[in-house]
PDB file of C-alpha atoms in Angstrom:
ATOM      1  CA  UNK A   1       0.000   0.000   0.000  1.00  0.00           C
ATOM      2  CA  UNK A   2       1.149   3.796  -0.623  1.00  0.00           C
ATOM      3  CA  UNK A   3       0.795   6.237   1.088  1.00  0.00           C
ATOM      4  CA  UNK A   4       0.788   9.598   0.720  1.00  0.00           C
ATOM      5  CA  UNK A   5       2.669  12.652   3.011  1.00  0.00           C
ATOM      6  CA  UNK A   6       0.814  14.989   4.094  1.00  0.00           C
ATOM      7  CA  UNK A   7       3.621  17.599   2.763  1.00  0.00           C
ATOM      8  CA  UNK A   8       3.380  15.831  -0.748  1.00  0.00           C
ATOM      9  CA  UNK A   9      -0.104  16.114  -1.441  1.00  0.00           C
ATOM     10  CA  UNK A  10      -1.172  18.124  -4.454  1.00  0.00           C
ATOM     11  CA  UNK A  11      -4.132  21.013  -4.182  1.00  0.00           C
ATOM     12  CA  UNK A  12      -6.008  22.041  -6.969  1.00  0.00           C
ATOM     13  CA  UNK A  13      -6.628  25.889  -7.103  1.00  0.00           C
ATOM     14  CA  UNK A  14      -9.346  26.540  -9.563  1.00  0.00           C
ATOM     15  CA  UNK A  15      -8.896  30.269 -10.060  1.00  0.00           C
ATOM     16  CA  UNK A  16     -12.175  32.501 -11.219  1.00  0.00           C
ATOM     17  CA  UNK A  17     -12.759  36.074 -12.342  1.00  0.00           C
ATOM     18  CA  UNK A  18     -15.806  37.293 -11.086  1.00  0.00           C
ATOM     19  CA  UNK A  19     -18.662  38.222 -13.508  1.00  0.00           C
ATOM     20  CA  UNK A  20     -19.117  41.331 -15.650  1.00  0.00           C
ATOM     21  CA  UNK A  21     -20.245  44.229 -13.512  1.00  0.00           C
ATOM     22  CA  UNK A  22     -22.060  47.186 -14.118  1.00  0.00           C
ATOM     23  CA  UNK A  23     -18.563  49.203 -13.966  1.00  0.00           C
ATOM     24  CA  UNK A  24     -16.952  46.592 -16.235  1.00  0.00           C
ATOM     25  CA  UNK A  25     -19.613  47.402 -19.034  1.00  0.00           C
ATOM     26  CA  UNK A  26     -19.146  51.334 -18.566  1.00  0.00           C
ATOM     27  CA  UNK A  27     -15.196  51.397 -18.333  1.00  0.00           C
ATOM     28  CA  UNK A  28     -14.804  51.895 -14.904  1.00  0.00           C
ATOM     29  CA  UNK A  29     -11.979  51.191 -13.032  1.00  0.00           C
ATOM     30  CA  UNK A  30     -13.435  49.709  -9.990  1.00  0.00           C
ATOM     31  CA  UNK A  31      -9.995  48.957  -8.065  1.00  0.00           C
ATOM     32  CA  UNK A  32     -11.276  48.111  -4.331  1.00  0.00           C
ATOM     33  CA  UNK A  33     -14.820  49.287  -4.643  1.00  0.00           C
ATOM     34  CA  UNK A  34     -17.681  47.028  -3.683  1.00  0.00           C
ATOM     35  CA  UNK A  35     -18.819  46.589  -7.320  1.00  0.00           C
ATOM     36  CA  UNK A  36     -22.386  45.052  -8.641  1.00  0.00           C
ATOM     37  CA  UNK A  37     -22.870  42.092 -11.040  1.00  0.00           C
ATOM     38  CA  UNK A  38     -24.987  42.607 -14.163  1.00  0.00           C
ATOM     39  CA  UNK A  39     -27.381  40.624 -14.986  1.00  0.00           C
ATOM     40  CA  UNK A  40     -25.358  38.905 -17.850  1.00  0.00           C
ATOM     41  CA  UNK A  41     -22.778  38.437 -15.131  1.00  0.00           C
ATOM     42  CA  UNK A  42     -25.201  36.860 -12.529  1.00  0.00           C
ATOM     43  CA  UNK A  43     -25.719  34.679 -15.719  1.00  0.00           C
ATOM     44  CA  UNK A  44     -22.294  34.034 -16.044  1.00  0.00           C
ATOM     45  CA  UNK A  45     -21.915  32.638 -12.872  1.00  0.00           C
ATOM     46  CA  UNK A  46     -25.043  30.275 -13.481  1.00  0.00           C
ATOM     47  CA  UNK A  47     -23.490  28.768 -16.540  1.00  0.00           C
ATOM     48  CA  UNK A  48     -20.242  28.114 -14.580  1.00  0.00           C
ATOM     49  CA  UNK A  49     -21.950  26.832 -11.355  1.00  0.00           C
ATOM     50  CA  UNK A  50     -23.669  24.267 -13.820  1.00  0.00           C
ATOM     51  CA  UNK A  51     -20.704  22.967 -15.252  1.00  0.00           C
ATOM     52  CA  UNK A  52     -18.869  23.174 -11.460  1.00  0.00           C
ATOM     53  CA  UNK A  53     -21.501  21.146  -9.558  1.00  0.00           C
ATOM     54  CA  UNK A  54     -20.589  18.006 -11.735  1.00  0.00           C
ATOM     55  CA  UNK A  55     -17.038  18.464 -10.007  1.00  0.00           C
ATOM     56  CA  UNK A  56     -15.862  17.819  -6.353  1.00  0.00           C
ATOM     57  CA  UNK A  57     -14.617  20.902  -4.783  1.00  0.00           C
ATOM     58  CA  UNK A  58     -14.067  21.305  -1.249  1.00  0.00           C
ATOM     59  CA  UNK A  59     -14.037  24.505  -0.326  1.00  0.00           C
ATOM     60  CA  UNK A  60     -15.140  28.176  -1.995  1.00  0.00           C
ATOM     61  CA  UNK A  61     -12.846  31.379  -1.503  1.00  0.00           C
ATOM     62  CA  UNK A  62     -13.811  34.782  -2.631  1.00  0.00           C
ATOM     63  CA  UNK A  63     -12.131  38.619  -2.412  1.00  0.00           C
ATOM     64  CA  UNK A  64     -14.475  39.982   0.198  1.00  0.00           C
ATOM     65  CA  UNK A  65     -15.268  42.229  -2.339  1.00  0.00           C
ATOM     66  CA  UNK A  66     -19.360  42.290  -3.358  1.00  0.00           C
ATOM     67  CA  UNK A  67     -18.925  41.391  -6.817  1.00  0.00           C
ATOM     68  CA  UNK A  68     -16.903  38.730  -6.076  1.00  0.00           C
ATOM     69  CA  UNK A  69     -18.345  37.425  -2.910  1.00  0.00           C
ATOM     70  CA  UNK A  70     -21.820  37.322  -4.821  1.00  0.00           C
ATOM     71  CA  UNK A  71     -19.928  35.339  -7.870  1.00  0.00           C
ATOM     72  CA  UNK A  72     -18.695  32.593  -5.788  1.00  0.00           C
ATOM     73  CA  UNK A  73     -21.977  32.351  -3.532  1.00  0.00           C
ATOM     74  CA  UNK A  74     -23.747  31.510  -6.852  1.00  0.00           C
ATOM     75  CA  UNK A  75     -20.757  28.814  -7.440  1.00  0.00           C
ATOM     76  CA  UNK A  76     -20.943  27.612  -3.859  1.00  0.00           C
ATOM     77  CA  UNK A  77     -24.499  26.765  -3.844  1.00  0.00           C
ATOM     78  CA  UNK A  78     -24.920  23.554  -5.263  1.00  0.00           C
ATOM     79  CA  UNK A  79     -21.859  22.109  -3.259  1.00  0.00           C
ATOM     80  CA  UNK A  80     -24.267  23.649  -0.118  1.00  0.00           C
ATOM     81  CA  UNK A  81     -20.832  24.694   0.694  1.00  0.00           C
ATOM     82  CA  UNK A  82     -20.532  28.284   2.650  1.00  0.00           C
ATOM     83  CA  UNK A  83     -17.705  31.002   1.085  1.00  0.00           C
ATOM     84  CA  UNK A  84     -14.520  31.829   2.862  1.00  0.00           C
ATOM     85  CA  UNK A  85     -13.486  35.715   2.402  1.00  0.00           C
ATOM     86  CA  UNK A  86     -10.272  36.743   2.438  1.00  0.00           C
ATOM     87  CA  UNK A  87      -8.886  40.434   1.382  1.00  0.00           C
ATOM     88  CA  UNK A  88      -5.894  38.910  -0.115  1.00  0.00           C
ATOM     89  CA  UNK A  89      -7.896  37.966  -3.210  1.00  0.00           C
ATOM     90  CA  UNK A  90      -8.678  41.816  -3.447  1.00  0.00           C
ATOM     91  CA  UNK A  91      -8.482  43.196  -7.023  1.00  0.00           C
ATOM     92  CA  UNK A  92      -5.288  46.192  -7.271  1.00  0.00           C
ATOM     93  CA  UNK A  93      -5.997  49.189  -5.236  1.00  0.00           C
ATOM     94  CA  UNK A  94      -5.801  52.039  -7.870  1.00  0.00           C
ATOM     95  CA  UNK A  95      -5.806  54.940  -5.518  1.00  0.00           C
ATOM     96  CA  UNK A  96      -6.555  57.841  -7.152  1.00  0.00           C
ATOM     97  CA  UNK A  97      -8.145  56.220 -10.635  1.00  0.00           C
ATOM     98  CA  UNK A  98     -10.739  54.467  -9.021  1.00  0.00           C
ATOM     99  CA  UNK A  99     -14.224  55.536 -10.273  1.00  0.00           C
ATOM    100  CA  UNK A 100     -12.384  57.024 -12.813  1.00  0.00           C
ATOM    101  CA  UNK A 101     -13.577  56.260 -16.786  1.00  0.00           C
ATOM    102  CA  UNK A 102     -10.361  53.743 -17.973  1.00  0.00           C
ATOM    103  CA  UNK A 103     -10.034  55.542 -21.485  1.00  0.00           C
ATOM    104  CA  UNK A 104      -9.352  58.921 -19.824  1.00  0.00           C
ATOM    105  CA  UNK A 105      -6.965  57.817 -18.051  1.00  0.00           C
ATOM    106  CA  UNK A 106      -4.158  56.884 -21.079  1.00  0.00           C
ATOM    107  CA  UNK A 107      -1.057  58.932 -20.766  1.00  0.00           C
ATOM    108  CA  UNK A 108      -1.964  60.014 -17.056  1.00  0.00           C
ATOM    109  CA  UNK A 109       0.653  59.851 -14.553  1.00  0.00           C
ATOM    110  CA  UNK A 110       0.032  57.853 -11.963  1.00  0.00           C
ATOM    111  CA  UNK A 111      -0.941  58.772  -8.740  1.00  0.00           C
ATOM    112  CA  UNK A 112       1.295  57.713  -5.961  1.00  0.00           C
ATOM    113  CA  UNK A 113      -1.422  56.011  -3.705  1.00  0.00           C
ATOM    114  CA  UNK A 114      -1.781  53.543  -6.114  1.00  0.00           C
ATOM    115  CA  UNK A 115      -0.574  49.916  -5.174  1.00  0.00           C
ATOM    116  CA  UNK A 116       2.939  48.921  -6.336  1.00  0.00           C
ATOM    117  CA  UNK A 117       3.298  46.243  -8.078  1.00  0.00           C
ATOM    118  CA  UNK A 118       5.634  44.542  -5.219  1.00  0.00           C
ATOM    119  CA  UNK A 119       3.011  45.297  -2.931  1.00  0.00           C
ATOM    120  CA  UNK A 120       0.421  43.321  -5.247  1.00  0.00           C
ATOM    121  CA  UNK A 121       2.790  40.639  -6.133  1.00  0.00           C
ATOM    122  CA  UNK A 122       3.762  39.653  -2.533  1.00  0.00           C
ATOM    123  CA  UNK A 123      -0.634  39.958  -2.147  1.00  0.00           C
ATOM    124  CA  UNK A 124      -0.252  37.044  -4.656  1.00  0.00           C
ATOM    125  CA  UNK A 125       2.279  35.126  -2.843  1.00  0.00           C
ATOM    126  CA  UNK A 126       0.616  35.300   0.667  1.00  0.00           C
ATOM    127  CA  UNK A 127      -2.784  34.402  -1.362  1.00  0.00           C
ATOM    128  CA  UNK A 128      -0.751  31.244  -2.439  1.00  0.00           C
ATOM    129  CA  UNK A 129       0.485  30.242   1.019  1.00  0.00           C
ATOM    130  CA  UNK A 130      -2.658  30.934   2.412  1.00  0.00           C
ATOM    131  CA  UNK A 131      -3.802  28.100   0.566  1.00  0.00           C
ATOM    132  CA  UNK A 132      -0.825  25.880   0.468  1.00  0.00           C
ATOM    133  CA  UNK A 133      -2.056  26.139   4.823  1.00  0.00           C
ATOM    134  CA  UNK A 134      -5.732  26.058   4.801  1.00  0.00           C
ATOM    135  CA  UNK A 135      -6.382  23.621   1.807  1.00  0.00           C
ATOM    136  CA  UNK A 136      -3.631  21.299   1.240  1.00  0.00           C
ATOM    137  CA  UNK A 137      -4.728  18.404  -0.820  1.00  0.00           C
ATOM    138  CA  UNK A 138      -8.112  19.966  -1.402  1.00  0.00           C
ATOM    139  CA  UNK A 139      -9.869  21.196  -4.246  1.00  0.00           C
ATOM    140  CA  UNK A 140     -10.559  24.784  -4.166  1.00  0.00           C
ATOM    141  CA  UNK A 141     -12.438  27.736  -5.970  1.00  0.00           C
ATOM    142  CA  UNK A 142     -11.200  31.158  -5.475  1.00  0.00           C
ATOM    143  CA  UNK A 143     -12.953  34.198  -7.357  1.00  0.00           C
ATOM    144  CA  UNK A 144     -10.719  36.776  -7.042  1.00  0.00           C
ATOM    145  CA  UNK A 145     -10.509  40.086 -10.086  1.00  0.00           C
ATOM    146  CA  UNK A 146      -8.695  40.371 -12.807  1.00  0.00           C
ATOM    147  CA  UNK A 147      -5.430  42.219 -12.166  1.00  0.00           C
ATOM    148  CA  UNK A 148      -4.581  39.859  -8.727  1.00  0.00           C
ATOM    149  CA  UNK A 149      -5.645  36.776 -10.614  1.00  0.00           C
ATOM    150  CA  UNK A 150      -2.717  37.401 -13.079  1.00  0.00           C
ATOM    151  CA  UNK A 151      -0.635  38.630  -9.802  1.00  0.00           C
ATOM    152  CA  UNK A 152      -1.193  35.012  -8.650  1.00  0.00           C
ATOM    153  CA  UNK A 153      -0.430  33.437 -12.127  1.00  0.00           C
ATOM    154  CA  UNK A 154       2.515  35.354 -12.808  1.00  0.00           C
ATOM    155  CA  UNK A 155       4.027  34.221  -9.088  1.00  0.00           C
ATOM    156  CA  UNK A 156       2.922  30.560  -9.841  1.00  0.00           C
ATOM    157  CA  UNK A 157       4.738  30.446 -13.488  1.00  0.00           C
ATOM    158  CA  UNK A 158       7.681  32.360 -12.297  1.00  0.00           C
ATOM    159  CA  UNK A 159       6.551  34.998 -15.452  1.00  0.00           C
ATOM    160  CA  UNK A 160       5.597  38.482 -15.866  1.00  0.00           C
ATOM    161  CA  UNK A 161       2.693  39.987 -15.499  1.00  0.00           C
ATOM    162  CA  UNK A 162       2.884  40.680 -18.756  1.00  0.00           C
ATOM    163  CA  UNK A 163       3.196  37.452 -19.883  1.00  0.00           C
ATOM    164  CA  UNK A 164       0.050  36.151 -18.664  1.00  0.00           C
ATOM    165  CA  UNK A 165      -3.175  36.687 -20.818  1.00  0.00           C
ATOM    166  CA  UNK A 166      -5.767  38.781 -19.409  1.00  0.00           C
ATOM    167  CA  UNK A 167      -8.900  36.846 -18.034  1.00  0.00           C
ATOM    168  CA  UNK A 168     -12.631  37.291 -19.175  1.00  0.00           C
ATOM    169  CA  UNK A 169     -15.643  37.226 -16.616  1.00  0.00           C
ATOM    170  CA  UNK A 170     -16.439  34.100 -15.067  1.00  0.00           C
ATOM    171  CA  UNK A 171     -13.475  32.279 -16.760  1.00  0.00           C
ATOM    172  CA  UNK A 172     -11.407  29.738 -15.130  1.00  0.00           C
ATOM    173  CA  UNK A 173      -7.566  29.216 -14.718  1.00  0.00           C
ATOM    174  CA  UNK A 174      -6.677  26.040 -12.825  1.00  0.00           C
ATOM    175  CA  UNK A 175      -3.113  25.701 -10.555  1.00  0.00           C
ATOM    176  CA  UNK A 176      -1.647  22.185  -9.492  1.00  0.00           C
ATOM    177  CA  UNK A 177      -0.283  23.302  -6.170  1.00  0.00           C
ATOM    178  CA  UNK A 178       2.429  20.807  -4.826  1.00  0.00           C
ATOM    179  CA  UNK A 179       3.929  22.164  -1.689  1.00  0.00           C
ATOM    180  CA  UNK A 180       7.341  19.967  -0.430  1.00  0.00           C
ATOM    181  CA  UNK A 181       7.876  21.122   3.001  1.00  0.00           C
ATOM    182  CA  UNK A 182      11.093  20.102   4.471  1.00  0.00           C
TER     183      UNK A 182
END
């Protein structure tokens, strides 16, 4: 018989971008507000939650942000699984450009109360830890938003931020998390 370490056991991270919001559709950049879902974003969540409830998950993590919170109640639900919140999965705090209309703000300088992107890349590493200690060997859903979702990808691949292609509402990237503790 074989068994398994505890240290060696793999998690599955199945990472989600919330749905489209109202601030999505009008160009908003919605940073660290609460944000609302549309209703072709509630929709979007539907569709997924269909095509999650055929799969075992073991535990749901959202941003404690609204529109994300509401997103991964709505995948949650047929699991009858409750939703962990945790402001690590926070989209970037833009400081001074949030609320603002994205296409004014091209060639803008950027305010300095913006999030760095150190700050939001060691977000994406405590995010990952945070896991690696709560949910070893589990499978997990975590809506987060689309700037700290690529934070997190770009930390798992070793890559840029640049390097990893931007995510649509209520699509999913999934991790293989193998932690080897010594």
């Amino acid at each position: 018989m074989q068994t398994t370490k505890k240290n060696d056991m793999q998690t599955t991270l199945l990472l989600v971008r919330h749905g489209e919001t109202v601030d999505n559709v009008n160009q908003i950049m919605q940073g660290q507000t609460q944000g609302m879902l549309t209703d072709s974003g509630i929709a979007q969540a539907k569709r997924l939650a269909q095509e999650l409830a055929k799969e075992r998950i073991d535990a749901f993590v959202s941003s404690d942000l609204k529109r994300s919170v509401d997103t991964c109640c709505i995948l949650a639900a047929p699991h009858g699984l409750s939703v962990v919140q945790t402001p690590l999965l926070r989209e970037r705090d833009w400081g001074g450009f949030t609320g603002r209309f994205i296409p004014d703000l091209k060639g803008e300088t950027w305010p300095d109360d913006i999030e760095t992107l150190d700050q939001l890349m060691s977000r994406a590493r405590l995010f990952l830890r945070f896991i690696h200690e709560n949910y070893e060997g589990k499978r997990v859903v975590a809506v987060g938003h689309g700037i700290i979702n690529k934070a997190i990808q770009a930390v798992y691949f070793g890559k840029t931020m640049r390097e990893i292609p931007r995510m649509t509402n209520a699509e999913v990237r999934c991790l293989t998390l193998k932690q080897s503790l010594p």
